[in-house]
PDB file of C-alpha atoms in Angstrom:
ATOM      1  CA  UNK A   1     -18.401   0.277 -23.616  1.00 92.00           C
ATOM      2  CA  UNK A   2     -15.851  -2.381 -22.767  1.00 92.00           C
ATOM      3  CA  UNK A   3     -12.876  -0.545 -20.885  1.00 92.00           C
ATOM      4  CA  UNK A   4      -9.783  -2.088 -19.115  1.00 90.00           C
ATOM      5  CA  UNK A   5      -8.804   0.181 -15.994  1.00 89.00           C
ATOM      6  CA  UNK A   6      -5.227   1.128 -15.643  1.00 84.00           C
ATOM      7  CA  UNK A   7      -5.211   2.974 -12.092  1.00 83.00           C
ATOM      8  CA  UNK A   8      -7.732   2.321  -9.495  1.00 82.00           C
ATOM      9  CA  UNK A   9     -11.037   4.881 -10.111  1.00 87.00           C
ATOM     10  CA  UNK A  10     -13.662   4.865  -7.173  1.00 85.00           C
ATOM     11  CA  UNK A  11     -16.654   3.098  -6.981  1.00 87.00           C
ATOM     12  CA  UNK A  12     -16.234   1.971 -10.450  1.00 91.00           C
ATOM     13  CA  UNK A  13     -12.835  -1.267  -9.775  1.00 86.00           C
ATOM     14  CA  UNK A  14      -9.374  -1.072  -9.413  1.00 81.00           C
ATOM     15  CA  UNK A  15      -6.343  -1.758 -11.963  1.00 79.00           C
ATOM     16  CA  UNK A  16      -6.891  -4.340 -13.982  1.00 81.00           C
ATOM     17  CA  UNK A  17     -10.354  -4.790 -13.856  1.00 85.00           C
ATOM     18  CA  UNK A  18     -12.269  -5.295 -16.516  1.00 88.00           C
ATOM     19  CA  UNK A  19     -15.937  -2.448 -16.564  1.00 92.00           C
ATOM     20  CA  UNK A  20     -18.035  -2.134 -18.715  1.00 94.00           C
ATOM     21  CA  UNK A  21     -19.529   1.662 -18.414  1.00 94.00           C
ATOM     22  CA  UNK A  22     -21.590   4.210 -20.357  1.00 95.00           C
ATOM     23  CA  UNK A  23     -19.968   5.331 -23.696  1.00 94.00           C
ATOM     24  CA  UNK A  24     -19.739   9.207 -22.679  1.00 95.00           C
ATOM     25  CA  UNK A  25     -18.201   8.420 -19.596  1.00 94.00           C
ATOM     26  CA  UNK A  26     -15.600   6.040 -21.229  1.00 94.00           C
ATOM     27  CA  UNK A  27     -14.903   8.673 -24.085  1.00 94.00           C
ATOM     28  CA  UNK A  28     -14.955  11.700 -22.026  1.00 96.00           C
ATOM     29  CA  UNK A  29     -13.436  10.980 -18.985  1.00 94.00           C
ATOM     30  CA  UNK A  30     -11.406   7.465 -18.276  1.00 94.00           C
ATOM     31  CA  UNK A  31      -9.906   7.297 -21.725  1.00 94.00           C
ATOM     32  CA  UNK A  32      -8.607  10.948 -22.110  1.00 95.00           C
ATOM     33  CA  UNK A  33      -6.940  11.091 -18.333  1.00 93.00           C
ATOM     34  CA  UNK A  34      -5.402   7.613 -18.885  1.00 91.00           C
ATOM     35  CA  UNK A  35      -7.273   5.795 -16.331  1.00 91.00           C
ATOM     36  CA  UNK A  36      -8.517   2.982 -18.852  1.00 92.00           C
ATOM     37  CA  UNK A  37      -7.554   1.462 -21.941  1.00 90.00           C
ATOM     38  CA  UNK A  38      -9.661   0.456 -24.520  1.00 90.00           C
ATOM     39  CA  UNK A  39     -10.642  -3.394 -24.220  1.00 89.00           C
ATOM     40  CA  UNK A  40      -9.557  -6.106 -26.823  1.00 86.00           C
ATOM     41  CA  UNK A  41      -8.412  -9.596 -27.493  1.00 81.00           C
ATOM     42  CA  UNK A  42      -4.541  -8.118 -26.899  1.00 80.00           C
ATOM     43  CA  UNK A  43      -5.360  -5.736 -24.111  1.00 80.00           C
ATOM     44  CA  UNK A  44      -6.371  -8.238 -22.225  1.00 74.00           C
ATOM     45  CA  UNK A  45      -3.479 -10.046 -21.992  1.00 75.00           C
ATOM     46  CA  UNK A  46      -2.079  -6.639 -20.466  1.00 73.00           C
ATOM     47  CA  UNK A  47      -4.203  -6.952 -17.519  1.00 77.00           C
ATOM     48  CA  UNK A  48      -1.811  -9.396 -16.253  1.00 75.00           C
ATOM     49  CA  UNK A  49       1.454  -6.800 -16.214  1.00 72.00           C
ATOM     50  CA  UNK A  50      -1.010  -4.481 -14.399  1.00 70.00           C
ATOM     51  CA  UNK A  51      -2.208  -6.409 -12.146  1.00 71.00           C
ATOM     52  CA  UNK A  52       1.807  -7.678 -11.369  1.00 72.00           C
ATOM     53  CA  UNK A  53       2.353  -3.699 -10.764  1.00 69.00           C
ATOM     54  CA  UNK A  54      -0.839  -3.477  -8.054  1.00 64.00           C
ATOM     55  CA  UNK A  55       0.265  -6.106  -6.131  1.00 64.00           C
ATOM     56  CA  UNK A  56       4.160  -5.016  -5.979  1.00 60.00           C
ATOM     57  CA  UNK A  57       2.851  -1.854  -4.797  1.00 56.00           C
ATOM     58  CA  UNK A  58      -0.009  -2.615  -2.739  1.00 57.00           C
ATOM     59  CA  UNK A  59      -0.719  -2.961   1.121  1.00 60.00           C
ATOM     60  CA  UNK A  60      -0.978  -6.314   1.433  1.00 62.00           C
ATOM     61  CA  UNK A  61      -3.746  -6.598   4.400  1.00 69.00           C
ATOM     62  CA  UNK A  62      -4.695  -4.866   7.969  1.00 76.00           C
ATOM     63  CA  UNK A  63      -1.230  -6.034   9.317  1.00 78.00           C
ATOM     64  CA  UNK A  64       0.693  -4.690   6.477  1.00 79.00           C
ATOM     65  CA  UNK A  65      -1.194  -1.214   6.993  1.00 82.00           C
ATOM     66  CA  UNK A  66      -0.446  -1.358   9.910  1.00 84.00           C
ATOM     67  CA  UNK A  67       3.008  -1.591   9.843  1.00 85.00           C
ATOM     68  CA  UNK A  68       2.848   1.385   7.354  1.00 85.00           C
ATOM     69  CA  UNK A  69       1.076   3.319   9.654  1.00 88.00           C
ATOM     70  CA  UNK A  70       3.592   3.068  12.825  1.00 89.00           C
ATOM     71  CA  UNK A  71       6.173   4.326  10.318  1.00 86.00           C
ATOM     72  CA  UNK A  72       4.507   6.833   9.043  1.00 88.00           C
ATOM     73  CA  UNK A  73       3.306   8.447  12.887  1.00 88.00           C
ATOM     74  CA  UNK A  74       6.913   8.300  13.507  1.00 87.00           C
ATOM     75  CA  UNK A  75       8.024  10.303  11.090  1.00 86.00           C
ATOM     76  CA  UNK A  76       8.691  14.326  11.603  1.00 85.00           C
ATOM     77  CA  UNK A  77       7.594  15.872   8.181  1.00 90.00           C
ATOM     78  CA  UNK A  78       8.482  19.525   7.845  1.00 92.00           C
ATOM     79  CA  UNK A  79       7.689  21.376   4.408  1.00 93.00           C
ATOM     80  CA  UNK A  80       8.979  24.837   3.613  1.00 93.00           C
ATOM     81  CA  UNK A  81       6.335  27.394   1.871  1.00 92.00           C
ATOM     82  CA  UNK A  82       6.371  31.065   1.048  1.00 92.00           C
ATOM     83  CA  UNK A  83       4.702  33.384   3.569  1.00 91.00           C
ATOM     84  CA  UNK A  84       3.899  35.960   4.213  1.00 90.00           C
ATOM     85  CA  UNK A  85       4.513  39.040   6.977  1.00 90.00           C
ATOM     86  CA  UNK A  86       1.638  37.549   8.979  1.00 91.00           C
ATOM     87  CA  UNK A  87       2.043  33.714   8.432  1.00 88.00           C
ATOM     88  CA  UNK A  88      -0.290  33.148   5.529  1.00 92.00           C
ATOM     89  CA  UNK A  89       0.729  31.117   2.671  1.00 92.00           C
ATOM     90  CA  UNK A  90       1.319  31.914  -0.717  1.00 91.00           C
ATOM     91  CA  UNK A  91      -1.239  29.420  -1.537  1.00 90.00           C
ATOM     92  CA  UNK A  92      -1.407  26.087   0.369  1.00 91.00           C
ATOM     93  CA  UNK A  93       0.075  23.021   0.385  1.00 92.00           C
ATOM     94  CA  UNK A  94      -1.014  20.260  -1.832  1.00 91.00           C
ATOM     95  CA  UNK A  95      -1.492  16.315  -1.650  1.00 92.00           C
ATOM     96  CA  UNK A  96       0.993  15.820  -4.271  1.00 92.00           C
ATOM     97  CA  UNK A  97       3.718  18.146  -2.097  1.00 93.00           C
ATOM     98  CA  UNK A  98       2.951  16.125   0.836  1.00 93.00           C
ATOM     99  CA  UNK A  99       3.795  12.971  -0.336  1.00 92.00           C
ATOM    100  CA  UNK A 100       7.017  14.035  -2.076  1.00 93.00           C
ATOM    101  CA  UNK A 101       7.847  15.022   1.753  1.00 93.00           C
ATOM    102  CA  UNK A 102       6.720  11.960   3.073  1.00 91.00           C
ATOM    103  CA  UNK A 103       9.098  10.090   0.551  1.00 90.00           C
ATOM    104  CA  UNK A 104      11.971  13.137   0.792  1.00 90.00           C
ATOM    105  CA  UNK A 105      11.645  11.775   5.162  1.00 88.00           C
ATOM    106  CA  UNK A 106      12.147   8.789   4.455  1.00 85.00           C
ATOM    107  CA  UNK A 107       8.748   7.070   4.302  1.00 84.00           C
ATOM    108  CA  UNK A 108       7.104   4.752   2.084  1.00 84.00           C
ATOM    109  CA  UNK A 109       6.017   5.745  -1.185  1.00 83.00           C
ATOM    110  CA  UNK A 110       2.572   7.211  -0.835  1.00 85.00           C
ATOM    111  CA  UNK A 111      -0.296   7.901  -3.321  1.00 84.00           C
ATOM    112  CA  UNK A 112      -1.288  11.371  -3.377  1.00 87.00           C
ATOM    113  CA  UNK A 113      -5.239  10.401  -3.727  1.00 85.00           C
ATOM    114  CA  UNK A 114      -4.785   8.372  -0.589  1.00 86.00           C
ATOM    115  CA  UNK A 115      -4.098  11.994   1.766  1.00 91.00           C
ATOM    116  CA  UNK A 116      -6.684  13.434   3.114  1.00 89.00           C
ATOM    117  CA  UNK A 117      -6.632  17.117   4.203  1.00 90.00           C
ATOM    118  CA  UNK A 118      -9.728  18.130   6.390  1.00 85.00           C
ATOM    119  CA  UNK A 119      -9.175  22.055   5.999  1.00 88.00           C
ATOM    120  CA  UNK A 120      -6.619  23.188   3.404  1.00 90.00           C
ATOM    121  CA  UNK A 121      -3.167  24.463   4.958  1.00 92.00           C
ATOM    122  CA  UNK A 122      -2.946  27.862   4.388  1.00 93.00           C
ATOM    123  CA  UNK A 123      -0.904  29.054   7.559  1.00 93.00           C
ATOM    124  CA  UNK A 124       2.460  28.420   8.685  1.00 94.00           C
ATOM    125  CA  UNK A 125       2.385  26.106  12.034  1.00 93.00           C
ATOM    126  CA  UNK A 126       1.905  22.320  12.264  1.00 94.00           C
ATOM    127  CA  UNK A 127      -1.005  20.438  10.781  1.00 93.00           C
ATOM    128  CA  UNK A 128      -2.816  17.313  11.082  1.00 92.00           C
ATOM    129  CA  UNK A 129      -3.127  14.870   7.691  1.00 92.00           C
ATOM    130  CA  UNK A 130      -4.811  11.890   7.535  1.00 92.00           C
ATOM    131  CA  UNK A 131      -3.798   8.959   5.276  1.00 90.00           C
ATOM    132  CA  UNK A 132      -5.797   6.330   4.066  1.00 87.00           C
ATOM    133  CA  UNK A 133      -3.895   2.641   4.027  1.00 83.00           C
ATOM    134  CA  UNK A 134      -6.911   0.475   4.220  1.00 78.00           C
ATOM    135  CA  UNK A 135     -10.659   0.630   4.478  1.00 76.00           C
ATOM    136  CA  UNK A 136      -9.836   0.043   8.389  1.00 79.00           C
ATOM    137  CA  UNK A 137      -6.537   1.726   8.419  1.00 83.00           C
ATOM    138  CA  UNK A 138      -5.609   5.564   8.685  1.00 88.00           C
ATOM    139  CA  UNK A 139      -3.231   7.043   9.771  1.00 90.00           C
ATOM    140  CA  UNK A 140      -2.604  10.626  11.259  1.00 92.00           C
ATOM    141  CA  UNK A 141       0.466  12.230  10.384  1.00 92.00           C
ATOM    142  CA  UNK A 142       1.272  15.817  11.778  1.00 92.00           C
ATOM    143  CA  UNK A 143       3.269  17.833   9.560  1.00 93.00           C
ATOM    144  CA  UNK A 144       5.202  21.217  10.109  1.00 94.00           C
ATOM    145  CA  UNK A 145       4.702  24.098   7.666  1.00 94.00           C
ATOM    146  CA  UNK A 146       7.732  26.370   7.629  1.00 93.00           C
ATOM    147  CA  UNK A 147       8.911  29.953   6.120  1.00 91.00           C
ATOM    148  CA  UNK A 148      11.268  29.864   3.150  1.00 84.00           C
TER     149      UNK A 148
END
């Protein structure tokens, strides 16, 4: 099955790219979550709008990461969660919350796929996240969980 990817899915391409995988996974998986497109003649000549967006968006190389990654170790992040008496969250903090508060700080727009929380943040306190610019570039971000 001929698909046309429409966000970037690991170890199978990024946006744009033209795959060709197995029918079930095509039917069951990209095409319902709206990570491919069905390929033809006329979707093809979508690619192009696609690949416009990726590129507007993208880090551009190591130094570009880079970059990204001095302002994002400079920021102070603080996020404000229900507790508990004994500091224990109602829940934990997500990827998605965490880049709303890198955005909310004043950092760059984020993807939420590209954070990386090593053990889930369930306490109040400051945490360490990692985020993933480029294959060679991460950066560490420590963030500060707070009562509400």
């Amino acid at each position: 099955m001929k698909l046309i990817l429409t966000t970037t899915v690991d170890k199978l391409g990024i946006a744009g790219d033209i795959v060709d995988v197995r029918p079930g996974y095509g039917r069951n998986f990209l095409l319902p979550q709206g990570r491919a497109i069905k390929w033809t003649r006329g979707a093809e000549k979508q690619i192009d709008g696609i690949k416009r967006a990726r590129d507007a968006r993208e880090i551009r190389g190591i130094d570009h990461a880079s970059e990204v990654r001095t302002q994002l170790e400079a920021l102070t992040i603080s996020i404000k969660a229900r507790s508990g008496a004994s500091g224990t969250l109602f829940g934990s903090v997500t990827a998605s919350a965490l880049a709303q508060a890198i955005k909310a700080c004043g950092g760059p727009a984020v993807d939420k796929r590209s954070i990386t929380v090593v053990k889930p943040i369930k306490t109040l306190g400051t945490h360490t996240i990692a985020v993933k610019l480029h294959d060679a570039v991460t950066a560490h971000i420590p963030v500060e969980v707070v009562a509400a």
